[in-house]
Amino acid sequence: MQAVQFSDHGDRDVIEYGEYETLEPGRNEVRIDIHAGALNHLDIWTRRGLPGVELKMPHIPGSDGAGIVESTGEAVSRFEPGDKVAVSAGVSCGECEFCRDGEPTLCVNYHLLGEHVRGVHAEQAVVPADNLVTVPDHVDWETAAAAPLVFQTAWRMLLTRGELKPGESVLVLGASGGVGHAAVQIADYAGAEVYATASTDKKLEYAREIGADHVINYEDDDFVAQISEKTGKRGVDMVVDHVGAATWQDSLKSLARGGRVVTCGATTGGQPETNIDRIFWNQLEVIGSTMATPGEVDDVLELVWDGTFEPRIRATLPMSETAKAHRRLEERNGFGKVVVIPDERYDR
């Protein structure tokens, strides 16, 4: 089969699209004919090399994908050939104390398809049956591939971990990215007053279309000053910050007393300076979140499948042009997700 892959960490030129061994599903696994995959920033970090993560090379990246079940392992009963499915990338052991307590995202052995082990950006993918969700027939392939990771992540961040309530105010940084544009929609759905930042006026127009009440161009304006002005110097109840070092101090400054910042990542670096005085004096909360539980995945994807939430697609490319897809993310071109399709299925 043909697959996106790399044998060394590095820049975009390490990415290849070529022959990879055909994989057989194990006892609890499913083999899928992939119709579409979608990129996330973690694909960039994986390609560059994550500290402490040793990959089996060549590595197939990709945590988001959707397709048709081609075959199943002997112990699989939930799916059968012909089923339309999407991948939910989080893998837990099912045996540790956190898994037993119903918190698999806290699993001591938690890892992600595509980031820590072989991913799904290929003509076919073999994944655990527990990592698949059923996709209704009316949902197109790009939506099915683009939705799972970012919408489950944003859903858990805002509603489960952040406990966002109707009438509260929330600032979403980087609203044009995958998690950001999902967070804007979820915050609006929850009845919050939504502030959103992006780097261009065009991106801000999109943010308004999907639910932002107030928008700030962070290239032109200091978003801390704008939040202060727009909230009468109060600040917001919650900041969604997946940017990291570049925005961390300003995220804390944007919070009202008793507010909280929720984070699921750090695209500009994971070791920012932190003003601890501000945290304890203003009684702020710093809340981390990763992926979602199976129940949370089902809840949010039901709202994607029925059209309540919309994964925006900034570009669709053949898998052989995955390096260009990485460039789209790295250069922050466009709004929403980048989708890649196996070359044999790409007919644009």
Coordinates of N, CA, C and O in Angstrom, one line a residue, residues 1-9 11-12 14-18 20 23 34 36-50 55-66 87 89 112-127 149 319 321-323 325-326 329 340:
M1 N 0.8 -1.2 0.0 CA 0.0 0.0 0.0 C 0.9 1.2 0.0 O 2.1 1.2 0.4
Q2 N 0.3 2.4 -0.4 CA 1.0 3.6 -0.4 C 0.7 4.4 1.0 O -0.4 4.3 1.5
A3 N 1.7 5.0 1.5 CA 1.6 5.6 2.8 C 2.4 6.9 2.9 O 3.6 6.9 2.4
V4 N 2.0 7.9 3.6 CA 2.8 9.0 4.0 C 3.8 8.4 5.1 O 3.3 7.7 6.0
Q5 N 5.0 8.8 5.1 CA 6.0 8.2 6.0 C 7.3 9.0 6.1 O 7.6 9.8 5.2
F6 N 8.0 8.9 7.1 CA 9.4 9.4 7.2 C 10.2 8.5 8.0 O 9.8 7.8 8.9
S7 N 11.5 8.5 7.6 CA 12.5 7.6 8.3 C 13.4 8.3 9.2 O 14.2 7.7 9.9
D8 N 13.4 9.6 9.1 CA 14.2 10.5 10.0 C 13.4 11.7 10.4 O 12.5 12.1 9.7
H9 N 13.7 12.2 11.6 CA 13.1 13.5 12.0 C 13.8 14.6 11.3 O 14.9 14.6 10.9
D11 N 12.9 18.5 8.8 CA 12.1 19.5 8.1 C 11.1 18.7 7.2 O 11.1 17.5 7.1
R12 N 10.3 19.5 6.4 CA 9.3 18.9 5.6 C 9.9 17.9 4.5 O 9.2 17.1 4.0
V14 N 11.7 15.5 4.8 CA 11.8 14.1 5.2 C 10.6 13.3 4.9 O 10.5 12.0 5.0
I15 N 9.5 14.0 4.6 CA 8.2 13.3 4.3 C 8.2 12.7 2.9 O 8.6 13.3 1.9
E16 N 7.8 11.4 2.9 CA 7.7 10.7 1.6 C 6.3 10.1 1.5 O 5.6 9.9 2.5
Y17 N 5.9 9.8 0.2 CA 4.7 9.0 0.0 C 5.1 7.9 -0.9 O 5.4 8.1 -2.1
G18 N 5.0 6.7 -0.3 CA 5.5 5.6 -1.1 C 5.0 4.3 -0.5 O 4.2 4.2 0.4
Y20 N 4.5 0.9 1.5 CA 4.7 0.5 2.9 C 4.0 -0.9 3.0 O 3.0 -1.2 2.3
L23 N -0.6 -4.2 6.2 CA -0.7 -4.7 7.6 C -2.0 -5.5 7.8 O -3.0 -5.3 7.2
I34 N -8.7 3.9 4.0 CA -8.8 5.3 4.3 C -9.3 6.1 3.1 O -8.8 6.0 2.0
A36 N -10.0 9.6 3.8 CA -9.5 11.0 4.0 C -8.8 11.0 5.4 O -9.1 10.2 6.3
G37 N -7.8 11.8 5.5 CA -7.1 12.0 6.8 C -7.0 13.5 7.0 O -7.2 14.3 6.1
A38 N -6.7 13.9 8.2 CA -6.6 15.3 8.5 C -5.4 15.6 9.4 O -5.0 14.7 10.2
L39 N -4.8 16.7 9.2 CA -3.5 17.1 10.0 C -3.8 17.8 11.2 O -4.9 18.6 11.3
N40 N -2.9 17.7 12.2 CA -2.9 18.5 13.4 C -1.5 19.0 13.7 O -0.6 18.4 13.1
H41 N -1.4 19.9 14.6 CA 0.0 20.4 14.8 C 0.9 19.3 15.4 O 2.1 19.4 15.3
L42 N 0.3 18.4 16.1 CA 1.1 17.3 16.6 C 1.8 16.5 15.5 O 2.9 15.9 15.8
D43 N 1.3 16.5 14.3 CA 2.0 15.9 13.2 C 3.3 16.6 12.9 O 4.3 16.0 12.5
I44 N 3.3 17.9 13.1 CA 4.6 18.7 12.9 C 5.6 18.3 14.0 O 6.8 18.1 13.7
W45 N 5.1 18.3 15.2 CA 6.0 18.0 16.3 C 6.6 16.6 16.2 O 7.7 16.3 16.5
T46 N 5.7 15.6 15.8 CA 6.2 14.3 15.6 C 7.2 14.2 14.5 O 8.2 13.4 14.7
R47 N 7.0 14.9 13.4 CA 8.0 14.9 12.3 C 9.3 15.5 12.8 O 10.4 14.9 12.5
R48 N 9.3 16.5 13.6 CA 10.5 17.1 14.0 C 11.2 16.3 15.1 O 12.4 16.4 15.3
G49 N 10.4 15.5 15.9 CA 11.0 14.7 16.9 C 10.6 15.2 18.3 O 10.9 16.4 18.7
L50 N 9.9 14.4 19.1 CA 9.4 14.7 20.4 C 10.4 14.2 21.4 O 10.7 13.0 21.4
L55 N 10.3 6.4 18.0 CA 9.3 5.9 17.0 C 10.0 4.7 16.2 O 11.2 4.7 16.0
K56 N 9.1 3.8 15.9 CA 9.6 2.7 14.9 C 9.6 3.3 13.5 O 8.6 3.8 13.0
M57 N 10.8 3.3 12.9 CA 10.9 3.9 11.6 C 10.9 2.8 10.5 O 11.3 1.7 10.7
P58 N 10.3 3.1 9.3 CA 9.7 4.4 9.0 C 8.3 4.5 9.7 O 7.7 3.5 10.0
H59 N 8.0 5.8 10.0 CA 6.8 6.1 10.8 C 5.7 6.7 9.9 O 6.0 7.6 9.1
I60 N 4.5 6.2 10.0 CA 3.3 6.7 9.3 C 2.7 7.7 10.3 O 2.3 7.3 11.4
P61 N 2.6 9.0 10.0 CA 2.0 10.0 10.9 C 0.4 10.0 10.7 O -0.1 9.2 9.8
G62 N -0.2 10.8 11.4 CA -1.7 11.0 11.2 C -2.5 10.4 12.3 O -2.5 9.2 12.5
S63 N -3.2 11.3 13.0 CA -4.1 10.9 14.1 C -5.5 11.0 13.7 O -6.4 10.4 14.5
D64 N -5.8 11.7 12.7 CA -7.2 11.8 12.2 C -7.4 11.1 10.9 O -6.6 11.3 9.9
G65 N -8.4 10.3 10.7 CA -8.7 9.7 9.5 C -10.1 9.1 9.5 O -10.7 8.8 10.5
A66 N -10.6 8.8 8.3 CA -11.9 8.2 8.2 C -12.0 7.3 6.9 O -11.2 7.5 6.0
V87 N -11.6 7.7 13.0 CA -10.6 7.3 14.1 C -10.6 8.3 15.2 O -10.6 9.5 15.0
A89 N -8.1 9.1 18.2 CA -6.7 8.6 18.3 C -6.2 8.2 19.7 O -5.1 7.6 19.8
L112 N -1.1 8.3 21.6 CA -1.9 8.7 20.5 C -1.4 8.0 19.2 O -0.2 7.9 19.0
L113 N -2.4 7.5 18.5 CA -2.1 7.0 17.1 C -1.5 8.1 16.3 O -2.0 9.3 16.3
G114 N -0.4 7.9 15.6 CA 0.2 8.9 14.8 C 1.3 9.7 15.5 O 2.2 10.2 14.8
E115 N 1.2 9.8 16.8 CA 2.2 10.6 17.5 C 3.2 9.7 18.2 O 4.4 9.9 18.1
H116 N 2.7 8.6 18.9 CA 3.6 7.7 19.6 C 3.7 6.4 18.9 O 4.7 5.7 19.0
V117 N 2.7 6.0 18.1 CA 2.8 4.8 17.3 C 2.2 5.1 15.9 O 1.8 6.2 15.6
R118 N 2.3 4.1 15.0 CA 1.9 4.2 13.6 C 0.5 4.9 13.5 O -0.4 4.6 14.2
G119 N 0.5 5.8 12.6 CA -0.8 6.6 12.3 C -1.6 6.1 11.2 O -1.4 5.0 10.7
V120 N -2.4 7.0 10.6 CA -3.4 6.5 9.7 C -3.4 7.3 8.3 O -4.3 7.1 7.5
H121 N -2.3 8.0 8.0 CA -2.3 8.7 6.7 C -1.7 7.8 5.7 O -0.5 7.8 5.3
A122 N -2.5 6.9 5.2 CA -2.1 5.9 4.2 C -3.4 5.4 3.5 O -4.5 5.7 3.9
E123 N -3.1 4.5 2.5 CA -4.3 4.0 1.8 C -5.1 3.1 2.7 O -6.3 3.0 2.6
Q124 N -4.4 2.4 3.6 CA -5.1 1.5 4.6 C -4.4 1.8 6.0 O -3.3 2.2 6.1
A125 N -5.2 1.6 7.0 CA -4.7 1.7 8.4 C -5.3 0.6 9.3 O -6.4 0.2 9.1
V126 N -4.5 0.1 10.2 CA -4.9 -0.9 11.1 C -4.9 -0.2 12.5 O -3.8 0.3 13.0
V127 N -6.0 -0.2 13.2 CA -6.2 0.4 14.5 C -7.0 -0.4 15.4 O -7.8 -1.3 15.0
L149 N -10.4 14.7 16.5 CA -9.3 15.1 17.5 C -9.6 16.5 18.0 O -9.6 16.7 19.2
M319 N -2.4 12.9 -0.7 CA -1.4 12.5 0.4 C 0.0 12.7 -0.1 O 0.9 12.9 0.7
E321 N 1.2 15.1 -1.4 CA 1.6 16.5 -1.2 C 1.4 16.8 0.3 O 1.2 18.0 0.7
T322 N 1.7 15.8 1.2 CA 1.6 16.1 2.6 C 2.6 17.1 3.1 O 2.3 17.8 4.0
A323 N 3.7 17.2 2.5 CA 4.7 18.2 2.8 C 4.1 19.6 2.7 O 4.3 20.5 3.5
A325 N 0.9 20.2 2.9 CA -0.1 20.3 4.0 C 0.6 20.8 5.3 O 0.1 21.6 6.0
H326 N 1.8 20.2 5.6 CA 2.5 20.7 6.8 C 2.9 22.1 6.7 O 2.8 22.9 7.7
L329 N 0.1 24.4 7.7 CA 0.0 24.6 9.2 C 1.1 25.5 9.7 O 0.9 26.3 10.6
V340 N -5.9 15.5 3.9 CA -5.2 14.8 2.8 C -5.9 13.5 2.4 O -6.5 12.9 3.3

